[in-house]
Amino acid sequence: MIQLYKLKSPIVILNFKTYLESSGENALNLAKALESAGEESGITMVASPQAADIYRIKDETSILLLSQHIDPISPGGNTGANLFETLLDNGIDGSLLNHSEKRMELADIDLITQKLNENQLISCICSNNVSTSMAAASLNPTFVAIEPPELIGTGIPVSKAEPEVVEGSVKNVRKINKDVKVLCGAGISTGEDMAQAIELGAEGVLLASGIIKADNPKEALLDLVSKI
Ligand code: G3P
C-alpha cells in the first residue's frame, strides 16, 4: 500500500518503456539511479519499468513502482496479458494507463482505475489533448499526464512547444476534479523543461528518453530537478 506522504509534488515519473538501456539488469541500475537522485534532491521519483522487471526492482530498491499497463481482464485464460492481481502481488504501487503507445478503451481505463483506487494505489491516466485530459479526470485517477503524441521521443519539450495544452489541461482538469494532479510529458529532459512545466501548473513530469538515453542518468535526473 502506498504511503501518501511520498507523493508530495513535484513528482518525476520515469517511464522505462522497452529501451535496452532500461530493460533487465539495466532496469535495475536505472531504478537505483532514480532512487539515489530522489534521495539526494528530495524530489519524489517513481519508476515505471516493464512488467518483467518489477520484481527484481522491488527486491533491491524501495522506490515507488508503477506498471506501464494493466489489462482489463479477470484471472483465467488470458495468455500474454498483464493481470492486476499478479502485478499487485509483485509489488506495484500503481500503474500508468492509456499511454499513447498502449491506448485503452474508456470503459477499460475506468475499470482499472477503480481497481487501483480500491487498493489505494496510484493511477496515472495518460491523455493526448485537453479533451481527453478532461475525460480522464472524470474517472478520478491520482494523476492525468498530458503527452502530445507527436512530441514523444523527439526531445522537443511539450512545455515549450505546446504550453497551451498543458495550461488547458491544468485549468480544465481542475474544473472537473480538483483532487486530480496534472503531469506533463513528451520531450522533457532538462531542468529548464521541468521548471517551465511547473510554471504552467503541472505538478510534475512523465518522461523517458531524455533520461534513459543520457550518458549518466543520475546526473540527468539531478539536472532535471535543479531549477525548481
Ligand atoms: O511516458 C513518457 C513519454 O511518452 C515521453 O517520452 O521520450 O519524449 O520523454 P519522451
PDB file of C-alpha atoms and ligand atoms in Angstrom:
ATOM      1  CA  MET A   1       0.000   0.000   0.000  1.00  0.00           C
ATOM      2  CA  ILE A   2       1.338   3.455  -0.871  1.00  0.00           C
ATOM      3  CA  GLN A   3       2.262   5.945   1.776  1.00  0.00           C
ATOM      4  CA  LEU A   4       0.684   9.155   0.585  1.00  0.00           C
ATOM      5  CA  TYR A   5       3.376  11.386   2.081  1.00  0.00           C
ATOM      6  CA  LYS A   6       5.756  10.016  -0.530  1.00  0.00           C
ATOM      7  CA  LEU A   7       3.651  11.626  -3.217  1.00  0.00           C
ATOM      8  CA  LYS A   8       4.422  15.240  -2.449  1.00  0.00           C
ATOM      9  CA  SER A   9       4.704  17.423  -5.536  1.00  0.00           C
ATOM     10  CA  PRO A  10       6.611  17.996  -7.683  1.00  0.00           C
ATOM     11  CA  ILE A  11       6.914  14.432  -8.896  1.00  0.00           C
ATOM     12  CA  VAL A  12       9.044  12.769 -11.557  1.00  0.00           C
ATOM     13  CA  ILE A  13       7.799   9.554 -13.187  1.00  0.00           C
ATOM     14  CA  LEU A  14      10.299   7.778 -15.423  1.00  0.00           C
ATOM     15  CA  ASN A  15       8.663   5.501 -17.997  1.00  0.00           C
ATOM     16  CA  PHE A  16      11.236   2.803 -18.798  1.00  0.00           C
ATOM     17  CA  LYS A  17       9.306   1.747 -21.966  1.00  0.00           C
ATOM     18  CA  THR A  18      11.240  -1.042 -23.757  1.00  0.00           C
ATOM     19  CA  TYR A  19      14.591   0.603 -24.352  1.00  0.00           C
ATOM     20  CA  LEU A  20      17.506  -1.823 -23.903  1.00  0.00           C
ATOM     21  CA  GLU A  21      19.076   0.804 -21.638  1.00  0.00           C
ATOM     22  CA  SER A  22      16.115   0.372 -19.257  1.00  0.00           C
ATOM     23  CA  SER A  23      15.489  -3.377 -19.552  1.00  0.00           C
ATOM     24  CA  GLY A  24      16.640  -6.341 -17.452  1.00  0.00           C
ATOM     25  CA  GLU A  25      19.798  -5.649 -15.427  1.00  0.00           C
ATOM     26  CA  ASN A  26      19.883  -2.121 -16.901  1.00  0.00           C
ATOM     27  CA  ALA A  27      16.388  -1.532 -15.486  1.00  0.00           C
ATOM     28  CA  LEU A  28      17.685  -2.284 -12.015  1.00  0.00           C
ATOM     29  CA  ASN A  29      20.658   0.068 -12.438  1.00  0.00           C
ATOM     30  CA  LEU A  30      18.357   2.813 -13.717  1.00  0.00           C
ATOM     31  CA  ALA A  31      15.968   2.308 -10.794  1.00  0.00           C
ATOM     32  CA  LYS A  32      18.913   2.629  -8.390  1.00  0.00           C
ATOM     33  CA  ALA A  33      19.979   5.863 -10.131  1.00  0.00           C
ATOM     34  CA  LEU A  34      16.419   7.151  -9.785  1.00  0.00           C
ATOM     35  CA  GLU A  35      16.297   6.188  -6.123  1.00  0.00           C
ATOM     36  CA  SER A  36      19.586   7.844  -5.380  1.00  0.00           C
ATOM     37  CA  ALA A  37      18.702  11.046  -7.330  1.00  0.00           C
ATOM     38  CA  GLY A  38      15.418  11.167  -5.425  1.00  0.00           C
ATOM     39  CA  GLU A  39      17.171  10.853  -2.066  1.00  0.00           C
ATOM     40  CA  GLU A  40      19.758  13.479  -2.983  1.00  0.00           C
ATOM     41  CA  SER A  41      17.278  16.024  -4.339  1.00  0.00           C
ATOM     42  CA  GLY A  42      14.341  15.360  -2.019  1.00  0.00           C
ATOM     43  CA  ILE A  43      12.071  15.127  -5.090  1.00  0.00           C
ATOM     44  CA  THR A  44       9.619  12.221  -5.402  1.00  0.00           C
ATOM     45  CA  MET A  45      10.888   9.946  -8.182  1.00  0.00           C
ATOM     46  CA  VAL A  46       8.864   6.994  -9.434  1.00  0.00           C
ATOM     47  CA  ALA A  47       9.873   4.177 -11.810  1.00  0.00           C
ATOM     48  CA  SER A  48       7.634   2.578 -14.424  1.00  0.00           C
ATOM     49  CA  PRO A  49       9.547  -0.480 -15.661  1.00  0.00           C
ATOM     50  CA  GLN A  50       8.376  -3.349 -17.844  1.00  0.00           C
ATOM     51  CA  ALA A  51       6.274  -5.939 -16.008  1.00  0.00           C
ATOM     52  CA  ALA A  52       9.092  -8.498 -16.234  1.00  0.00           C
ATOM     53  CA  ASP A  53      11.444  -6.188 -14.304  1.00  0.00           C
ATOM     54  CA  ILE A  54       9.096  -5.209 -11.475  1.00  0.00           C
ATOM     55  CA  TYR A  55      10.004  -7.993  -9.084  1.00  0.00           C
ATOM     56  CA  ARG A  56      13.793  -7.550  -9.360  1.00  0.00           C
ATOM     57  CA  ILE A  57      13.490  -3.789  -8.778  1.00  0.00           C
ATOM     58  CA  LYS A  58      11.100  -4.255  -5.865  1.00  0.00           C
ATOM     59  CA  ASP A  59      13.521  -6.754  -4.375  1.00  0.00           C
ATOM     60  CA  GLU A  60      16.526  -4.412  -4.427  1.00  0.00           C
ATOM     61  CA  THR A  61      15.164  -0.879  -4.032  1.00  0.00           C
ATOM     62  CA  SER A  62      12.452   0.908  -2.118  1.00  0.00           C
ATOM     63  CA  ILE A  63      11.445   3.149  -4.995  1.00  0.00           C
ATOM     64  CA  LEU A  64       7.765   3.606  -5.908  1.00  0.00           C
ATOM     65  CA  LEU A  65       6.863   1.383  -8.869  1.00  0.00           C
ATOM     66  CA  LEU A  66       4.152   1.780 -11.499  1.00  0.00           C
ATOM     67  CA  SER A  67       3.418  -0.842 -14.123  1.00  0.00           C
ATOM     68  CA  GLN A  68       3.235   0.514 -17.668  1.00  0.00           C
ATOM     69  CA  HIS A  69      -0.166  -1.045 -18.354  1.00  0.00           C
ATOM     70  CA  ILE A  70      -2.759  -3.357 -16.808  1.00  0.00           C
ATOM     71  CA  ASP A  71      -5.079  -5.455 -18.947  1.00  0.00           C
ATOM     72  CA  PRO A  72      -8.837  -5.261 -18.262  1.00  0.00           C
ATOM     73  CA  ILE A  73      -9.173  -8.989 -17.592  1.00  0.00           C
ATOM     74  CA  SER A  74     -10.160 -11.395 -14.827  1.00  0.00           C
ATOM     75  CA  PRO A  75      -7.897 -14.261 -13.702  1.00  0.00           C
ATOM     76  CA  GLY A  76      -8.070 -17.222 -16.094  1.00  0.00           C
ATOM     77  CA  GLY A  77      -7.362 -17.853 -19.754  1.00  0.00           C
ATOM     78  CA  ASN A  78      -5.636 -14.686 -20.986  1.00  0.00           C
ATOM     79  CA  THR A  79      -2.263 -15.775 -22.360  1.00  0.00           C
ATOM     80  CA  GLY A  80       0.254 -12.937 -22.580  1.00  0.00           C
ATOM     81  CA  ALA A  81      -1.758 -10.466 -20.528  1.00  0.00           C
ATOM     82  CA  ASN A  82      -0.776  -8.322 -17.519  1.00  0.00           C
ATOM     83  CA  LEU A  83      -3.106  -9.325 -14.677  1.00  0.00           C
ATOM     84  CA  PHE A  84      -3.747  -6.736 -11.937  1.00  0.00           C
ATOM     85  CA  GLU A  85      -3.536  -9.321  -9.134  1.00  0.00           C
ATOM     86  CA  THR A  86      -0.095 -10.562 -10.261  1.00  0.00           C
ATOM     87  CA  LEU A  87       1.326  -7.070 -10.575  1.00  0.00           C
ATOM     88  CA  LEU A  88      -0.028  -6.218  -7.131  1.00  0.00           C
ATOM     89  CA  ASP A  89       1.500  -9.357  -5.645  1.00  0.00           C
ATOM     90  CA  ASN A  90       4.856  -8.429  -7.182  1.00  0.00           C
ATOM     91  CA  GLY A  91       4.882  -5.018  -5.540  1.00  0.00           C
ATOM     92  CA  ILE A  92       3.449  -2.327  -7.788  1.00  0.00           C
ATOM     93  CA  ASP A  93       2.364   0.926  -6.163  1.00  0.00           C
ATOM     94  CA  GLY A  94       0.147   1.768  -9.126  1.00  0.00           C
ATOM     95  CA  SER A  95       0.132   1.958 -12.907  1.00  0.00           C
ATOM     96  CA  LEU A  96       0.279   4.125 -15.993  1.00  0.00           C
ATOM     97  CA  LEU A  97      -2.861   3.661 -18.068  1.00  0.00           C
ATOM     98  CA  ASN A  98      -3.741   4.592 -21.653  1.00  0.00           C
ATOM     99  CA  HIS A  99      -0.229   5.610 -22.710  1.00  0.00           C
ATOM    100  CA  SER A 100      -0.168   6.761 -26.357  1.00  0.00           C
ATOM    101  CA  GLU A 101       1.905   3.663 -27.104  1.00  0.00           C
ATOM    102  CA  LYS A 102      -0.687   1.434 -25.336  1.00  0.00           C
ATOM    103  CA  ARG A 103      -4.098   3.030 -25.792  1.00  0.00           C
ATOM    104  CA  MET A 104      -7.141   1.644 -23.972  1.00  0.00           C
ATOM    105  CA  GLU A 105     -10.915   1.946 -24.316  1.00  0.00           C
ATOM    106  CA  LEU A 106     -12.569   4.409 -21.930  1.00  0.00           C
ATOM    107  CA  ALA A 107     -14.587   1.738 -20.105  1.00  0.00           C
ATOM    108  CA  ASP A 108     -11.405  -0.303 -19.538  1.00  0.00           C
ATOM    109  CA  ILE A 109      -9.489   2.706 -18.206  1.00  0.00           C
ATOM    110  CA  ASP A 110     -12.387   3.255 -15.808  1.00  0.00           C
ATOM    111  CA  LEU A 111     -12.380  -0.386 -14.670  1.00  0.00           C
ATOM    112  CA  ILE A 112      -8.649  -0.465 -13.917  1.00  0.00           C
ATOM    113  CA  THR A 113      -8.644   2.997 -12.315  1.00  0.00           C
ATOM    114  CA  GLN A 114     -11.377   1.785  -9.957  1.00  0.00           C
ATOM    115  CA  LYS A 115      -9.337  -1.318  -9.059  1.00  0.00           C
ATOM    116  CA  LEU A 116      -6.296   0.840  -8.324  1.00  0.00           C
ATOM    117  CA  ASN A 117      -8.363   3.284  -6.264  1.00  0.00           C
ATOM    118  CA  GLU A 118      -9.980   0.468  -4.267  1.00  0.00           C
ATOM    119  CA  ASN A 119      -6.490  -0.716  -3.340  1.00  0.00           C
ATOM    120  CA  GLN A 120      -5.268   2.829  -2.614  1.00  0.00           C
ATOM    121  CA  LEU A 121      -2.748   2.594  -5.428  1.00  0.00           C
ATOM    122  CA  ILE A 122      -1.531   5.306  -7.811  1.00  0.00           C
ATOM    123  CA  SER A 123      -3.351   5.681 -11.121  1.00  0.00           C
ATOM    124  CA  CYS A 124      -1.777   7.813 -13.837  1.00  0.00           C
ATOM    125  CA  ILE A 125      -4.004   8.119 -16.903  1.00  0.00           C
ATOM    126  CA  CYS A 126      -2.207   9.471 -19.958  1.00  0.00           C
ATOM    127  CA  SER A 127      -4.041  11.832 -22.294  1.00  0.00           C
ATOM    128  CA  ASN A 128      -3.202  13.253 -25.698  1.00  0.00           C
ATOM    129  CA  ASN A 129      -5.107  16.555 -25.644  1.00  0.00           C
ATOM    130  CA  VAL A 130      -7.229  18.779 -23.385  1.00  0.00           C
ATOM    131  CA  SER A 131     -10.480  16.898 -24.078  1.00  0.00           C
ATOM    132  CA  THR A 132      -9.039  13.523 -23.142  1.00  0.00           C
ATOM    133  CA  SER A 133      -7.427  15.111 -20.073  1.00  0.00           C
ATOM    134  CA  MET A 134     -10.932  16.155 -19.001  1.00  0.00           C
ATOM    135  CA  ALA A 135     -12.400  12.705 -19.718  1.00  0.00           C
ATOM    136  CA  ALA A 136      -9.558  11.111 -17.756  1.00  0.00           C
ATOM    137  CA  ALA A 137     -10.087  13.478 -14.790  1.00  0.00           C
ATOM    138  CA  SER A 138     -13.724  12.419 -14.546  1.00  0.00           C
ATOM    139  CA  LEU A 139     -12.545   8.866 -13.782  1.00  0.00           C
ATOM    140  CA  ASN A 140     -10.952  10.104 -10.549  1.00  0.00           C
ATOM    141  CA  PRO A 141      -7.328   8.983 -11.002  1.00  0.00           C
ATOM    142  CA  THR A 142      -4.378  10.169  -8.923  1.00  0.00           C
ATOM    143  CA  PHE A 143      -2.778  11.817 -11.985  1.00  0.00           C
ATOM    144  CA  VAL A 144      -3.641  12.810 -15.528  1.00  0.00           C
ATOM    145  CA  ALA A 145      -0.480  13.010 -17.642  1.00  0.00           C
ATOM    146  CA  ILE A 146      -0.863  15.098 -20.778  1.00  0.00           C
ATOM    147  CA  GLU A 147       1.512  13.964 -23.545  1.00  0.00           C
ATOM    148  CA  PRO A 148       1.015  15.175 -27.139  1.00  0.00           C
ATOM    149  CA  PRO A 149       1.997  12.028 -29.089  1.00  0.00           C
ATOM    150  CA  GLU A 150       3.734  13.929 -31.875  1.00  0.00           C
ATOM    151  CA  LEU A 151       6.341  15.225 -29.392  1.00  0.00           C
ATOM    152  CA  ILE A 152       7.074  11.908 -27.658  1.00  0.00           C
ATOM    153  CA  GLY A 153      10.683  10.840 -28.126  1.00  0.00           C
ATOM    154  CA  THR A 154      11.576  13.972 -30.129  1.00  0.00           C
ATOM    155  CA  GLY A 155      13.493  15.899 -27.466  1.00  0.00           C
ATOM    156  CA  ILE A 156      11.197  18.881 -28.198  1.00  0.00           C
ATOM    157  CA  PRO A 157       9.656  19.679 -24.796  1.00  0.00           C
ATOM    158  CA  VAL A 158       5.875  19.943 -24.556  1.00  0.00           C
ATOM    159  CA  SER A 159       6.343  22.728 -22.009  1.00  0.00           C
ATOM    160  CA  LYS A 160       7.962  24.867 -24.725  1.00  0.00           C
ATOM    161  CA  ALA A 161       6.322  23.569 -27.914  1.00  0.00           C
ATOM    162  CA  GLU A 162       2.697  23.273 -26.737  1.00  0.00           C
ATOM    163  CA  PRO A 163       2.354  25.165 -23.439  1.00  0.00           C
ATOM    164  CA  GLU A 164      -1.337  25.804 -24.160  1.00  0.00           C
ATOM    165  CA  VAL A 165      -2.065  22.045 -23.982  1.00  0.00           C
ATOM    166  CA  VAL A 166      -0.500  21.850 -20.516  1.00  0.00           C
ATOM    167  CA  GLU A 167      -2.212  25.008 -19.253  1.00  0.00           C
ATOM    168  CA  GLY A 168      -5.516  23.946 -20.818  1.00  0.00           C
ATOM    169  CA  SER A 169      -5.313  20.523 -19.181  1.00  0.00           C
ATOM    170  CA  VAL A 170      -4.489  22.026 -15.775  1.00  0.00           C
ATOM    171  CA  LYS A 171      -7.346  24.535 -15.971  1.00  0.00           C
ATOM    172  CA  ASN A 172      -9.987  22.109 -17.237  1.00  0.00           C
ATOM    173  CA  VAL A 173      -8.987  19.133 -15.094  1.00  0.00           C
ATOM    174  CA  ARG A 174      -9.309  21.405 -12.066  1.00  0.00           C
ATOM    175  CA  LYS A 175     -12.881  22.261 -13.127  1.00  0.00           C
ATOM    176  CA  ILE A 176     -13.778  18.557 -13.422  1.00  0.00           C
ATOM    177  CA  ASN A 177     -11.999  17.226 -10.349  1.00  0.00           C
ATOM    178  CA  LYS A 178      -9.803  19.410  -8.160  1.00  0.00           C
ATOM    179  CA  ASP A 179      -8.206  16.389  -6.465  1.00  0.00           C
ATOM    180  CA  VAL A 180      -6.561  15.182  -9.671  1.00  0.00           C
ATOM    181  CA  LYS A 181      -2.968  16.291 -10.236  1.00  0.00           C
ATOM    182  CA  VAL A 182      -1.796  17.060 -13.758  1.00  0.00           C
ATOM    183  CA  LEU A 183       1.601  15.949 -15.040  1.00  0.00           C
ATOM    184  CA  CYS A 184       3.013  16.626 -18.477  1.00  0.00           C
ATOM    185  CA  GLY A 185       5.372  14.724 -20.707  1.00  0.00           C
ATOM    186  CA  ALA A 186       6.925  14.405 -24.165  1.00  0.00           C
ATOM    187  CA  GLY A 187      10.370  15.711 -24.980  1.00  0.00           C
ATOM    188  CA  ILE A 188      11.122  16.749 -21.384  1.00  0.00           C
ATOM    189  CA  SER A 189      14.764  16.320 -20.405  1.00  0.00           C
ATOM    190  CA  THR A 190      16.343  19.409 -18.824  1.00  0.00           C
ATOM    191  CA  GLY A 191      15.934  21.493 -15.692  1.00  0.00           C
ATOM    192  CA  GLU A 192      14.541  24.306 -17.820  1.00  0.00           C
ATOM    193  CA  ASP A 193      11.889  21.978 -19.346  1.00  0.00           C
ATOM    194  CA  MET A 194      10.719  20.852 -15.925  1.00  0.00           C
ATOM    195  CA  ALA A 195      10.741  24.371 -14.457  1.00  0.00           C
ATOM    196  CA  GLN A 196       8.550  25.533 -17.363  1.00  0.00           C
ATOM    197  CA  ALA A 197       6.174  22.603 -16.800  1.00  0.00           C
ATOM    198  CA  ILE A 198       5.769  23.601 -13.155  1.00  0.00           C
ATOM    199  CA  GLU A 199       5.220  27.256 -14.120  1.00  0.00           C
ATOM    200  CA  LEU A 200       2.403  26.117 -16.437  1.00  0.00           C
ATOM    201  CA  GLY A 201       0.695  24.490 -13.451  1.00  0.00           C
ATOM    202  CA  ALA A 202       1.822  20.872 -13.830  1.00  0.00           C
ATOM    203  CA  GLU A 203       2.689  19.076 -10.593  1.00  0.00           C
ATOM    204  CA  GLY A 204       5.454  17.090 -12.229  1.00  0.00           C
ATOM    205  CA  VAL A 205       6.604  15.288 -15.340  1.00  0.00           C
ATOM    206  CA  LEU A 206       6.338  11.895 -17.011  1.00  0.00           C
ATOM    207  CA  LEU A 207       9.395  11.299 -19.165  1.00  0.00           C
ATOM    208  CA  ALA A 208      11.576   8.663 -20.781  1.00  0.00           C
ATOM    209  CA  SER A 209      14.248   9.022 -23.492  1.00  0.00           C
ATOM    210  CA  GLY A 210      15.960  12.186 -22.214  1.00  0.00           C
ATOM    211  CA  ILE A 211      16.964  10.321 -19.048  1.00  0.00           C
ATOM    212  CA  ILE A 212      17.163   6.728 -20.301  1.00  0.00           C
ATOM    213  CA  LYS A 213      19.473   7.645 -23.197  1.00  0.00           C
ATOM    214  CA  ALA A 214      21.632  10.041 -21.151  1.00  0.00           C
ATOM    215  CA  ASP A 215      25.291   9.080 -20.596  1.00  0.00           C
ATOM    216  CA  ASN A 216      24.727   9.455 -16.862  1.00  0.00           C
ATOM    217  CA  PRO A 217      21.013   9.074 -15.952  1.00  0.00           C
ATOM    218  CA  LYS A 218      21.527  10.101 -12.323  1.00  0.00           C
ATOM    219  CA  GLU A 219      23.229  13.363 -13.351  1.00  0.00           C
ATOM    220  CA  ALA A 220      20.455  13.937 -15.920  1.00  0.00           C
ATOM    221  CA  LEU A 221      17.819  13.455 -13.201  1.00  0.00           C
ATOM    222  CA  LEU A 222      19.584  15.870 -10.870  1.00  0.00           C
ATOM    223  CA  ASP A 223      19.759  18.418 -13.698  1.00  0.00           C
ATOM    224  CA  LEU A 224      16.035  17.851 -14.396  1.00  0.00           C
ATOM    225  CA  VAL A 225      15.083  18.963 -10.893  1.00  0.00           C
ATOM    226  CA  SER A 226      17.809  21.598 -10.472  1.00  0.00           C
ATOM    227  CA  LYS A 227      15.657  24.624 -11.335  1.00  0.00           C
ATOM    228  CA  ILE A 228      12.540  24.010  -9.255  1.00  0.00           C
TER     229      ILE A 228
HETATM  230  O1  G3P B   1       5.673   8.338 -20.952  1.00  0.00           O
HETATM  231  C1  G3P B   1       6.702   9.220 -21.221  1.00  0.00           C
HETATM  232  C2  G3P B   1       6.783   9.578 -22.644  1.00  0.00           C
HETATM  233  O2  G3P B   1       5.892   9.075 -23.528  1.00  0.00           O
HETATM  234  C3  G3P B   1       7.592  10.714 -23.052  1.00  0.00           C
HETATM  235  O3  G3P B   1       8.657  10.141 -23.736  1.00  0.00           O
HETATM  236  O4  G3P B   1      10.917  10.031 -24.565  1.00  0.00           O
HETATM  237  O5  G3P B   1       9.533  12.062 -25.005  1.00  0.00           O
HETATM  238  O6  G3P B   1      10.376  11.609 -22.697  1.00  0.00           O
HETATM  239  P1  G3P B   1       9.935  11.029 -24.012  1.00  0.00           P
END
